[in-house]
Amino acid sequence: MSFLATPGYRCLYATARMLFVFAACIPLLCVPVQTAFAQNRDARPSITLSEAIARTLNHHPSLAVFEYRQQSLDGRAQTADLRPALNLDMELENFAGTDGSENTEITVGLSSVIELGGKRNARGEMVASERRLLNLEREIQALDLLGEVTRRYVQVLSVSERVALAKDTVQLAEGALASVTARVRAGAAPTAEKLRASAALSRAQLQQQRLEKQLQAERIALAAMWGEANGDFSVAGGQLYRMPQADDFQNYLARAEQNPLLMRFASEARVQQAQLRLASSAAHADVSWGLGVRQSNETDSTSLVAGLSVPLFSGRRARGEIASARAALQGTAAREDTARLQLHTQLYRAYADRAQGVQSVRRLREEIIPTLTRAMGETETLYRAGRYTYQDWVAAREELLDARSALIDSATQALLAGAEMEQLTAAPLLANNPVSSAAPATVNEK
């Protein structure tokens, strides 16, 4: 049965639908965007983040485990609701000996237990609280999967853009080799410059091959999230440069209070409270009773028999379980405080990393890359005119390529940090904020 079609997973499916807004709050992941970069044209079918999430929720085996755990709890709930068993007792006395069977006595009766202290209700509350905890654990697992599939998707985007950059680098190296060869033939440049340009082209081609293999590995890693063995799909790597603006940190911190990671502790505390009530109910002794009929051959008579049995010192015997359950409940509160501090630290680090990444993307795209693009164009023109050396041209080109590589790094950092914030807050970033859509300049712009 499909995960999304399983009735027991309705709560998780609702969470998943909310978190599909990942695709809206990171528009670069789902909407084709034309950029000025060289695009990696791929015949493979394109896949969006929301499609990758849906496939993961449908097919990832870690979610299927919860259905079996749910079935286990259903069985426990049936058992917990049962009343004490009714026993049929039969006792035969004096049926053998020196007198033969003349003194035989046969007793047939019924016996059971009267539960005191609300044990049956305590068992039911225990299973119900565990069911609520299971639902939260399912949501936590879904959040983990959504975070992981988003991170892998961003890695595919990042490497796709690096492949596009590598192709631009190869084109630049081919153009440089052609220009240097022409100058060498004209006697305006030494042969060593042609050899250096040829080696630079070979290095660029090797880098392109390495990145293409890495891109295939990243695709396979992403496809593994929904159980496929190959990454026969593509993404638009040029979409790497869109991201919503951030809200105030305190707002994210308030949202984090609704994270199932923290809500789980409240549910776990309810489980511990139910365990404490169940342990406390054990302090009330159960009364065993029996009622039957006795037939005596010796007197040829029939009589009724009845009996009660009450354990002594039940309260003393239950003290250990009560103390253990109470300590577990108190420990849950301490672990919740620790988890809240860790979440605060994680969230602030992700918030700061994302802010830094967004700022770096903006400055690289609007200031640094356009400036270096013009500088490289002028250097190339002056090199062909004989006014700059080949080393000057190479330096200008490498500075621009390094800036474009830093742009990819910064955009990747911002998106990964944003994905972590969404996972920690169990909510998307502000999808209705203005989104920057300008594309970075290419190395070919003059």
Tab-separated table of C-alpha atoms in Angstrom:
chain	number	residue	atom	x	y	z
A	1	MET	CA	0.000	0.000	0.000
A	2	SER	CA	1.302	3.520	-0.856
A	3	PHE	CA	2.490	5.560	2.094
A	4	LEU	CA	0.299	8.543	1.284
A	5	ALA	CA	-2.716	6.257	0.861
A	6	THR	CA	-2.310	4.574	4.251
A	7	PRO	CA	-5.043	5.759	6.658
A	8	GLY	CA	-2.697	5.507	9.638
A	9	TYR	CA	-0.485	8.175	8.109
A	10	ARG	CA	-3.005	10.976	7.756
A	11	CYS	CA	-1.338	13.083	10.441
A	12	LEU	CA	2.045	12.791	8.766
A	13	TYR	CA	0.553	13.461	5.364
A	14	ALA	CA	-0.905	16.715	6.669
A	15	THR	CA	2.541	17.693	7.905
A	16	ALA	CA	4.058	16.740	4.586
A	17	ARG	CA	1.561	18.865	2.702
A	18	MET	CA	2.487	21.831	4.861
A	19	LEU	CA	6.155	21.259	4.267
A	20	PHE	CA	5.687	20.985	0.531
A	21	VAL	CA	5.841	24.745	0.780
A	22	PHE	CA	9.590	24.136	0.714
A	23	ALA	CA	9.099	24.386	-3.015
A	24	ALA	CA	7.466	27.770	-2.590
A	25	CYS	CA	9.816	29.177	0.003
A	26	ILE	CA	12.806	28.110	-2.075
A	27	PRO	CA	11.416	28.991	-5.512
A	28	LEU	CA	14.710	28.193	-7.149
A	29	LEU	CA	14.053	24.539	-6.513
A	30	CYS	CA	10.816	24.252	-8.422
A	31	VAL	CA	10.387	27.058	-10.984
A	32	PRO	CA	12.493	27.239	-14.134
A	33	VAL	CA	14.452	30.496	-14.210
A	34	GLN	CA	16.409	31.858	-17.136
A	35	THR	CA	19.881	33.019	-16.115
A	36	ALA	CA	22.726	34.525	-18.039
A	37	PHE	CA	24.949	31.612	-17.113
A	38	ALA	CA	25.595	28.847	-19.560
A	39	GLN	CA	22.836	26.329	-18.912
A	40	ASN	CA	23.528	22.626	-18.674
A	41	ARG	CA	21.140	21.316	-21.333
A	42	ASP	CA	20.195	17.818	-20.372
A	43	ALA	CA	17.867	15.440	-22.180
A	44	ARG	CA	16.899	13.813	-18.884
A	45	PRO	CA	13.450	14.645	-17.471
A	46	SER	CA	13.546	17.465	-14.954
A	47	ILE	CA	12.474	16.910	-11.348
A	48	THR	CA	11.399	19.505	-8.788
A	49	LEU	CA	11.879	19.443	-5.036
A	50	SER	CA	8.183	18.820	-4.358
A	51	GLU	CA	8.276	15.787	-6.656
A	52	ALA	CA	11.370	14.474	-4.878
A	53	ILE	CA	9.615	14.916	-1.512
A	54	ALA	CA	6.487	13.104	-2.682
A	55	ARG	CA	8.523	10.178	-3.988
A	56	THR	CA	10.481	9.980	-0.746
A	57	LEU	CA	7.362	9.960	1.435
A	58	ASN	CA	5.843	7.273	-0.755
A	59	HIS	CA	8.776	4.907	-0.903
A	60	HIS	CA	11.302	5.500	1.880
A	61	PRO	CA	11.390	2.368	4.074
A	62	SER	CA	11.903	4.244	7.342
A	63	LEU	CA	8.310	5.484	7.143
A	64	ALA	CA	6.873	2.048	6.486
A	65	VAL	CA	8.121	0.953	9.913
A	66	PHE	CA	5.564	3.198	11.599
A	67	GLU	CA	2.684	1.283	10.068
A	68	TYR	CA	3.903	-1.904	11.763
A	69	ARG	CA	4.421	-0.062	15.032
A	70	GLN	CA	0.877	1.253	14.725
A	71	GLN	CA	-0.427	-2.270	14.233
A	72	SER	CA	1.537	-3.367	17.295
A	73	LEU	CA	-0.112	-0.639	19.374
A	74	ASP	CA	-3.523	-1.671	18.051
A	75	GLY	CA	-2.887	-5.161	19.358
A	76	ARG	CA	-1.709	-3.849	22.707
A	77	ALA	CA	-4.825	-1.658	22.955
A	78	GLN	CA	-7.027	-4.706	22.498
A	79	THR	CA	-5.128	-6.559	25.203
A	80	ALA	CA	-5.151	-3.586	27.594
A	81	ASP	CA	-8.942	-3.305	27.341
A	82	LEU	CA	-9.549	-6.919	28.353
A	83	ARG	CA	-11.040	-7.710	31.711
A	84	PRO	CA	-9.388	-10.388	33.902
A	85	ALA	CA	-9.821	-13.877	32.537
A	86	LEU	CA	-12.506	-16.158	33.917
A	87	ASN	CA	-11.028	-19.542	34.865
A	88	LEU	CA	-12.742	-22.935	35.012
A	89	ASP	CA	-11.321	-24.893	37.966
A	90	MET	CA	-11.669	-28.605	38.679
A	91	GLU	CA	-10.288	-30.370	41.739
A	92	LEU	CA	-10.377	-34.123	42.492
A	93	GLU	CA	-9.561	-35.358	46.037
A	94	ASN	CA	-9.278	-38.834	47.623
A	95	PHE	CA	-9.695	-40.548	44.264
A	96	ALA	CA	-7.075	-43.219	45.007
A	97	GLY	CA	-5.809	-44.994	48.099
A	98	THR	CA	-6.660	-47.885	50.430
A	99	ASP	CA	-10.346	-46.941	50.372
A	100	GLY	CA	-10.462	-46.906	46.585
A	101	SER	CA	-12.861	-44.243	45.231
A	102	GLU	CA	-15.424	-44.332	48.054
A	103	ASN	CA	-14.222	-41.049	49.579
A	104	THR	CA	-13.696	-39.197	46.310
A	105	GLU	CA	-14.587	-35.474	46.311
A	106	ILE	CA	-14.998	-33.488	43.087
A	107	THR	CA	-15.064	-29.687	43.078
A	108	VAL	CA	-15.958	-27.693	39.937
A	109	GLY	CA	-15.912	-23.920	40.054
A	110	LEU	CA	-15.137	-20.570	38.458
A	111	SER	CA	-12.436	-18.137	39.546
A	112	SER	CA	-11.112	-14.744	38.439
A	113	VAL	CA	-9.574	-11.531	39.726
A	114	ILE	CA	-11.174	-8.228	40.673
A	115	GLU	CA	-8.774	-5.479	39.573
A	116	LEU	CA	-8.566	-2.535	41.965
A	117	GLY	CA	-6.868	0.833	41.608
A	118	GLY	CA	-8.016	1.541	38.033
A	119	LYS	CA	-5.520	-0.812	36.407
A	120	ARG	CA	-7.579	-1.303	33.261
A	121	ASN	CA	-7.966	2.428	32.660
A	122	ALA	CA	-4.261	2.947	33.381
A	123	ARG	CA	-3.348	0.363	30.750
A	124	GLY	CA	-5.600	2.060	28.210
A	125	GLU	CA	-4.123	5.500	28.946
A	126	MET	CA	-0.652	4.047	28.573
A	127	VAL	CA	-1.356	2.749	25.061
A	128	ALA	CA	-3.166	5.958	24.067
A	129	SER	CA	-0.215	8.101	25.158
A	130	GLU	CA	2.186	5.839	23.292
A	131	ARG	CA	0.010	6.220	20.200
A	132	ARG	CA	0.290	10.017	20.411
A	133	LEU	CA	4.029	9.701	20.869
A	134	LEU	CA	4.226	7.458	17.810
A	135	ASN	CA	2.449	10.090	15.707
A	136	LEU	CA	5.010	12.691	16.765
A	137	GLU	CA	7.886	10.323	16.051
A	138	ARG	CA	6.402	9.800	12.607
A	139	GLU	CA	6.326	13.564	12.046
A	140	ILE	CA	9.919	13.878	13.271
A	141	GLN	CA	11.026	11.167	10.871
A	142	ALA	CA	9.171	12.921	8.061
A	143	LEU	CA	10.907	16.206	8.927
A	144	ASP	CA	14.274	14.463	8.919
A	145	LEU	CA	13.542	12.977	5.505
A	146	LEU	CA	12.322	16.298	4.128
A	147	GLY	CA	15.472	17.992	5.410
A	148	GLU	CA	17.708	15.310	3.946
A	149	VAL	CA	16.026	15.263	0.537
A	150	THR	CA	16.241	19.075	0.422
A	151	ARG	CA	19.951	19.004	1.259
A	152	ARG	CA	20.623	16.396	-1.413
A	153	TYR	CA	18.566	18.351	-3.923
A	154	VAL	CA	20.562	21.508	-3.179
A	155	GLN	CA	23.795	19.546	-3.662
A	156	VAL	CA	22.575	18.446	-7.080
A	157	LEU	CA	21.772	22.068	-7.917
A	158	SER	CA	25.178	23.203	-6.699
A	159	VAL	CA	27.169	20.631	-8.653
A	160	SER	CA	25.003	21.249	-11.750
A	161	GLU	CA	26.008	24.877	-11.616
A	162	ARG	CA	29.643	23.907	-11.134
A	163	VAL	CA	29.419	21.776	-14.269
A	164	ALA	CA	28.070	24.831	-16.127
A	165	LEU	CA	30.962	26.887	-14.748
A	166	ALA	CA	33.419	24.184	-15.831
A	167	LYS	CA	32.001	24.302	-19.362
A	168	ASP	CA	32.461	28.082	-19.408
A	169	THR	CA	36.016	27.590	-18.189
A	170	VAL	CA	36.711	25.145	-21.021
A	171	GLN	CA	35.294	27.614	-23.541
A	172	LEU	CA	37.469	30.390	-22.141
A	173	ALA	CA	40.520	28.133	-22.246
A	174	GLU	CA	39.781	27.179	-25.868
A	175	GLY	CA	39.399	30.840	-26.808
A	176	ALA	CA	42.608	31.726	-24.971
A	177	LEU	CA	44.509	28.942	-26.741
A	178	ALA	CA	43.264	30.185	-30.117
A	179	SER	CA	44.305	33.769	-29.332
A	180	VAL	CA	47.723	32.750	-28.013
A	181	THR	CA	48.322	30.460	-31.020
A	182	ALA	CA	47.590	33.356	-33.378
A	183	ARG	CA	50.079	35.588	-31.561
A	184	VAL	CA	52.723	32.858	-31.557
A	185	ARG	CA	52.308	32.372	-35.310
A	186	ALA	CA	52.644	36.100	-35.777
A	187	GLY	CA	55.820	36.098	-33.703
A	188	ALA	CA	54.287	38.365	-31.075
A	189	ALA	CA	54.462	35.802	-28.258
A	190	PRO	CA	56.831	32.997	-27.247
A	191	THR	CA	55.918	29.317	-27.780
A	192	ALA	CA	55.881	28.809	-24.020
A	193	GLU	CA	52.645	30.836	-23.797
A	194	LYS	CA	50.965	28.435	-26.225
A	195	LEU	CA	52.140	25.458	-24.148
A	196	ARG	CA	50.777	27.037	-20.973
A	197	ALA	CA	47.451	27.781	-22.650
A	198	SER	CA	47.242	24.191	-23.899
A	199	ALA	CA	47.923	22.845	-20.400
A	200	ALA	CA	45.264	25.165	-18.954
A	201	LEU	CA	42.741	23.766	-21.447
A	202	SER	CA	43.607	20.197	-20.454
A	203	ARG	CA	43.171	21.020	-16.764
A	204	ALA	CA	39.803	22.653	-17.448
A	205	GLN	CA	38.626	19.582	-19.366
A	206	LEU	CA	39.721	17.276	-16.540
A	207	GLN	CA	37.851	19.436	-14.031
A	208	GLN	CA	34.730	19.281	-16.183
A	209	GLN	CA	34.935	15.486	-16.383
A	210	ARG	CA	35.404	15.210	-12.616
A	211	LEU	CA	32.416	17.429	-11.897
A	212	GLU	CA	30.192	15.540	-14.339
A	213	LYS	CA	30.983	12.309	-12.509
A	214	GLN	CA	30.313	14.021	-9.166
A	215	LEU	CA	27.000	15.295	-10.504
A	216	GLN	CA	25.950	11.764	-11.412
A	217	ALA	CA	26.916	10.582	-7.915
A	218	GLU	CA	24.814	13.371	-6.348
A	219	ARG	CA	21.850	12.423	-8.534
A	220	ILE	CA	22.129	8.794	-7.456
A	221	ALA	CA	22.311	9.878	-3.798
A	222	LEU	CA	19.119	11.884	-4.264
A	223	ALA	CA	17.340	9.074	-6.124
A	224	ALA	CA	18.228	6.682	-3.298
A	225	MET	CA	15.809	8.631	-1.092
A	226	TRP	CA	12.916	7.027	-2.977
A	227	GLY	CA	14.625	3.706	-3.657
A	228	GLU	CA	15.913	4.151	-7.207
A	229	ALA	CA	19.339	2.910	-8.210
A	230	ASN	CA	20.085	5.513	-10.894
A	231	GLY	CA	19.737	9.251	-11.181
A	232	ASP	CA	18.052	9.488	-14.557
A	233	PHE	CA	16.774	13.038	-14.093
A	234	SER	CA	18.029	16.587	-14.252
A	235	VAL	CA	17.614	19.850	-12.369
A	236	ALA	CA	18.069	23.441	-13.478
A	237	GLY	CA	21.285	24.382	-11.729
A	238	GLY	CA	20.973	28.035	-12.734
A	239	GLN	CA	18.092	28.341	-10.241
A	240	LEU	CA	20.612	28.364	-7.421
A	241	TYR	CA	20.437	32.116	-6.921
A	242	ARG	CA	16.903	32.753	-5.682
A	243	MET	CA	15.999	32.816	-2.003
A	244	PRO	CA	13.386	34.533	0.191
A	245	GLN	CA	14.464	37.230	2.582
A	246	ALA	CA	14.723	36.274	6.224
A	247	ASP	CA	12.310	37.195	8.996
A	248	ASP	CA	13.345	38.321	12.469
A	249	PHE	CA	15.159	35.624	14.443
A	250	GLN	CA	12.727	35.815	17.346
A	251	ASN	CA	9.890	34.852	15.015
A	252	TYR	CA	11.802	31.751	13.939
A	253	LEU	CA	12.509	30.959	17.577
A	254	ALA	CA	8.793	31.169	18.373
A	255	ARG	CA	8.002	28.825	15.494
A	256	ALA	CA	10.591	26.361	16.750
A	257	GLU	CA	8.458	25.833	19.849
A	258	GLN	CA	6.041	23.955	17.574
A	259	ASN	CA	8.764	21.635	16.362
A	260	PRO	CA	7.769	17.984	16.915
A	261	LEU	CA	11.210	17.499	18.458
A	262	LEU	CA	10.071	19.612	21.416
A	263	MET	CA	6.442	18.518	21.328
A	264	ARG	CA	7.695	14.964	21.554
A	265	PHE	CA	8.918	15.618	25.092
A	266	ALA	CA	5.439	16.712	26.179
A	267	SER	CA	4.022	13.540	24.656
A	268	GLU	CA	6.782	11.475	26.231
A	269	ALA	CA	5.963	13.079	29.592
A	270	ARG	CA	2.368	11.936	29.159
A	271	VAL	CA	3.660	8.420	28.549
A	272	GLN	CA	5.708	8.624	31.736
A	273	GLN	CA	2.709	9.956	33.663
A	274	ALA	CA	0.626	7.048	32.381
A	275	GLN	CA	3.424	4.703	33.441
A	276	LEU	CA	3.429	6.319	36.882
A	277	ARG	CA	-0.345	5.861	37.216
A	278	LEU	CA	0.005	2.240	36.128
A	279	ALA	CA	2.746	1.666	38.708
A	280	SER	CA	0.665	3.394	41.389
A	281	SER	CA	-2.327	1.201	40.584
A	282	ALA	CA	-0.170	-1.830	41.389
A	283	ALA	CA	-0.124	-0.673	45.013
A	284	HIS	CA	-3.803	-1.667	45.200
A	285	ALA	CA	-3.935	-5.434	45.572
A	286	ASP	CA	-6.190	-7.407	43.248
A	287	VAL	CA	-8.725	-9.654	44.912
A	288	SER	CA	-8.874	-13.219	43.633
A	289	TRP	CA	-12.218	-14.983	44.025
A	290	GLY	CA	-13.566	-18.443	43.397
A	291	LEU	CA	-17.003	-20.028	43.465
A	292	GLY	CA	-17.848	-23.680	42.847
A	293	VAL	CA	-19.746	-26.871	43.643
A	294	ARG	CA	-18.298	-29.832	45.566
A	295	GLN	CA	-19.622	-33.385	45.219
A	296	SER	CA	-18.672	-35.887	47.972
A	297	ASN	CA	-19.076	-39.651	47.386
A	298	GLU	CA	-18.491	-40.428	51.074
A	299	THR	CA	-21.520	-38.519	52.291
A	300	ASP	CA	-23.346	-38.486	48.978
A	301	SER	CA	-23.819	-34.726	49.301
A	302	THR	CA	-23.398	-31.584	47.232
A	303	SER	CA	-22.230	-28.242	48.585
A	304	LEU	CA	-21.191	-24.784	47.419
A	305	VAL	CA	-17.646	-23.567	48.005
A	306	ALA	CA	-16.340	-20.013	47.802
A	307	GLY	CA	-12.994	-18.366	48.415
A	308	LEU	CA	-11.155	-15.032	48.387
A	309	SER	CA	-7.438	-14.322	48.161
A	310	VAL	CA	-5.837	-10.936	48.897
A	311	PRO	CA	-2.047	-10.423	48.555
A	312	LEU	CA	-0.400	-8.721	51.522
A	313	PHE	CA	1.975	-5.752	51.468
A	314	SER	CA	1.218	-4.817	47.815
A	315	GLY	CA	1.952	-1.151	48.471
A	316	ARG	CA	5.449	-1.948	49.695
A	317	ARG	CA	6.169	-4.141	46.681
A	318	ALA	CA	5.059	-1.384	44.271
A	319	ARG	CA	7.320	1.304	45.708
A	320	GLY	CA	10.230	0.479	43.440
A	321	GLU	CA	8.185	0.740	40.226
A	322	ILE	CA	6.633	4.001	41.397
A	323	ALA	CA	10.034	5.525	42.205
A	324	SER	CA	11.399	4.412	38.827
A	325	ALA	CA	8.440	5.886	36.913
A	326	ARG	CA	8.669	9.165	38.837
A	327	ALA	CA	12.409	9.483	38.100
A	328	ALA	CA	11.780	8.829	34.394
A	329	LEU	CA	9.165	11.597	34.352
A	330	GLN	CA	11.533	14.074	35.983
A	331	GLY	CA	14.311	13.065	33.563
A	332	THR	CA	12.062	13.876	30.612
A	333	ALA	CA	11.740	17.484	31.773
A	334	ALA	CA	15.524	17.805	32.082
A	335	ARG	CA	16.065	16.386	28.603
A	336	GLU	CA	13.488	18.800	27.200
A	337	ASP	CA	15.400	21.774	28.629
A	338	THR	CA	18.622	20.453	27.088
A	339	ALA	CA	16.979	19.905	23.707
A	340	ARG	CA	15.509	23.419	23.756
A	341	LEU	CA	18.942	24.951	24.353
A	342	GLN	CA	20.480	22.874	21.571
A	343	LEU	CA	17.700	23.830	19.185
A	344	HIS	CA	18.192	27.520	19.984
A	345	THR	CA	21.915	27.241	19.249
A	346	GLN	CA	21.362	25.296	16.034
A	347	LEU	CA	18.701	27.687	14.818
A	348	TYR	CA	20.803	30.787	15.446
A	349	ARG	CA	23.818	29.251	13.706
A	350	ALA	CA	21.673	28.380	10.671
A	351	TYR	CA	20.111	31.873	10.733
A	352	ALA	CA	23.542	33.532	10.787
A	353	ASP	CA	24.951	31.244	8.084
A	354	ARG	CA	22.013	31.935	5.841
A	355	ALA	CA	22.247	35.704	6.363
A	356	GLN	CA	25.951	35.633	5.542
A	357	GLY	CA	25.345	33.495	2.468
A	358	VAL	CA	22.608	35.798	1.168
A	359	GLN	CA	24.790	38.865	1.713
A	360	SER	CA	27.716	37.239	-0.073
A	361	VAL	CA	25.516	36.241	-3.023
A	362	ARG	CA	24.190	39.777	-3.326
A	363	ARG	CA	27.592	41.455	-3.303
A	364	LEU	CA	29.224	38.910	-5.575
A	365	ARG	CA	26.398	39.160	-8.083
A	366	GLU	CA	25.876	42.920	-8.006
A	367	GLU	CA	29.382	44.251	-7.401
A	368	ILE	CA	32.264	41.819	-7.644
A	369	ILE	CA	31.435	39.637	-10.644
A	370	PRO	CA	30.359	42.506	-12.960
A	371	THR	CA	33.551	44.394	-12.074
A	372	LEU	CA	35.790	41.398	-12.679
A	373	THR	CA	33.939	40.629	-15.922
A	374	ARG	CA	34.745	44.089	-17.275
A	375	ALA	CA	38.317	43.825	-16.008
A	376	MET	CA	38.848	40.495	-17.774
A	377	GLY	CA	37.369	41.843	-21.016
A	378	GLU	CA	39.672	44.846	-20.982
A	379	THR	CA	42.687	42.696	-20.091
A	380	GLU	CA	41.946	40.330	-22.987
A	381	THR	CA	41.629	43.237	-25.408
A	382	LEU	CA	44.876	44.804	-24.243
A	383	TYR	CA	46.678	41.428	-24.349
A	384	ARG	CA	45.729	40.984	-27.993
A	385	ALA	CA	47.007	44.505	-28.595
A	386	GLY	CA	50.311	43.563	-26.959
A	387	ARG	CA	49.964	45.891	-23.985
A	388	TYR	CA	49.356	43.180	-21.311
A	389	THR	CA	51.194	39.946	-20.740
A	390	TYR	CA	49.662	36.491	-20.914
A	391	GLN	CA	50.051	36.201	-17.137
A	392	ASP	CA	47.961	39.359	-16.665
A	393	TRP	CA	45.215	37.831	-18.807
A	394	VAL	CA	45.335	34.516	-16.921
A	395	ALA	CA	45.199	36.302	-13.553
A	396	ALA	CA	42.149	38.319	-14.577
A	397	ARG	CA	40.394	35.213	-15.845
A	398	GLU	CA	41.159	33.202	-12.689
A	399	GLU	CA	39.906	36.017	-10.461
A	400	LEU	CA	36.577	36.009	-12.282
A	401	LEU	CA	36.284	32.228	-12.195
A	402	ASP	CA	37.131	32.201	-8.480
A	403	ALA	CA	34.424	34.796	-7.850
A	404	ARG	CA	31.873	32.694	-9.731
A	405	SER	CA	32.920	29.646	-7.706
A	406	ALA	CA	32.527	31.658	-4.495
A	407	LEU	CA	29.053	32.680	-5.680
A	408	ILE	CA	28.068	29.010	-5.994
A	409	ASP	CA	29.506	28.303	-2.526
A	410	SER	CA	27.611	31.202	-0.950
A	411	ALA	CA	24.316	30.333	-2.636
A	412	THR	CA	24.682	26.703	-1.559
A	413	GLN	CA	25.461	27.767	2.003
A	414	ALA	CA	22.394	30.010	2.126
A	415	LEU	CA	20.051	27.320	0.800
A	416	LEU	CA	21.377	24.603	3.086
A	417	ALA	CA	21.084	26.899	6.089
A	418	GLY	CA	17.545	27.825	5.049
A	419	ALA	CA	16.628	24.149	4.744
A	420	GLU	CA	17.956	23.544	8.258
A	421	MET	CA	15.918	26.458	9.591
A	422	GLU	CA	12.786	25.017	8.011
A	423	GLN	CA	13.502	21.635	9.552
A	424	LEU	CA	14.108	23.149	13.002
A	425	THR	CA	11.001	25.328	12.896
A	426	ALA	CA	8.809	22.707	11.135
A	427	ALA	CA	7.581	25.579	8.958
A	428	PRO	CA	8.649	27.210	5.685
A	429	LEU	CA	10.503	30.491	5.417
A	430	LEU	CA	8.402	33.492	4.447
A	431	ALA	CA	7.172	32.560	0.990
A	432	ASN	CA	5.492	35.923	0.373
A	433	ASN	CA	8.635	37.973	0.802
A	434	PRO	CA	10.188	39.680	-2.217
A	435	VAL	CA	12.500	37.286	-4.007
A	436	SER	CA	15.647	38.381	-5.720
A	437	SER	CA	15.688	37.119	-9.288
A	438	ALA	CA	18.562	38.869	-11.006
A	439	ALA	CA	21.068	36.476	-12.489
A	440	PRO	CA	24.825	36.915	-12.143
A	441	ALA	CA	26.800	38.177	-15.076
A	442	THR	CA	28.686	35.706	-17.248
A	443	VAL	CA	32.341	35.700	-18.086
A	444	ASN	CA	31.468	36.580	-21.665
A	445	GLU	CA	29.802	39.908	-20.853
A	446	LYS	CA	31.796	42.934	-21.781
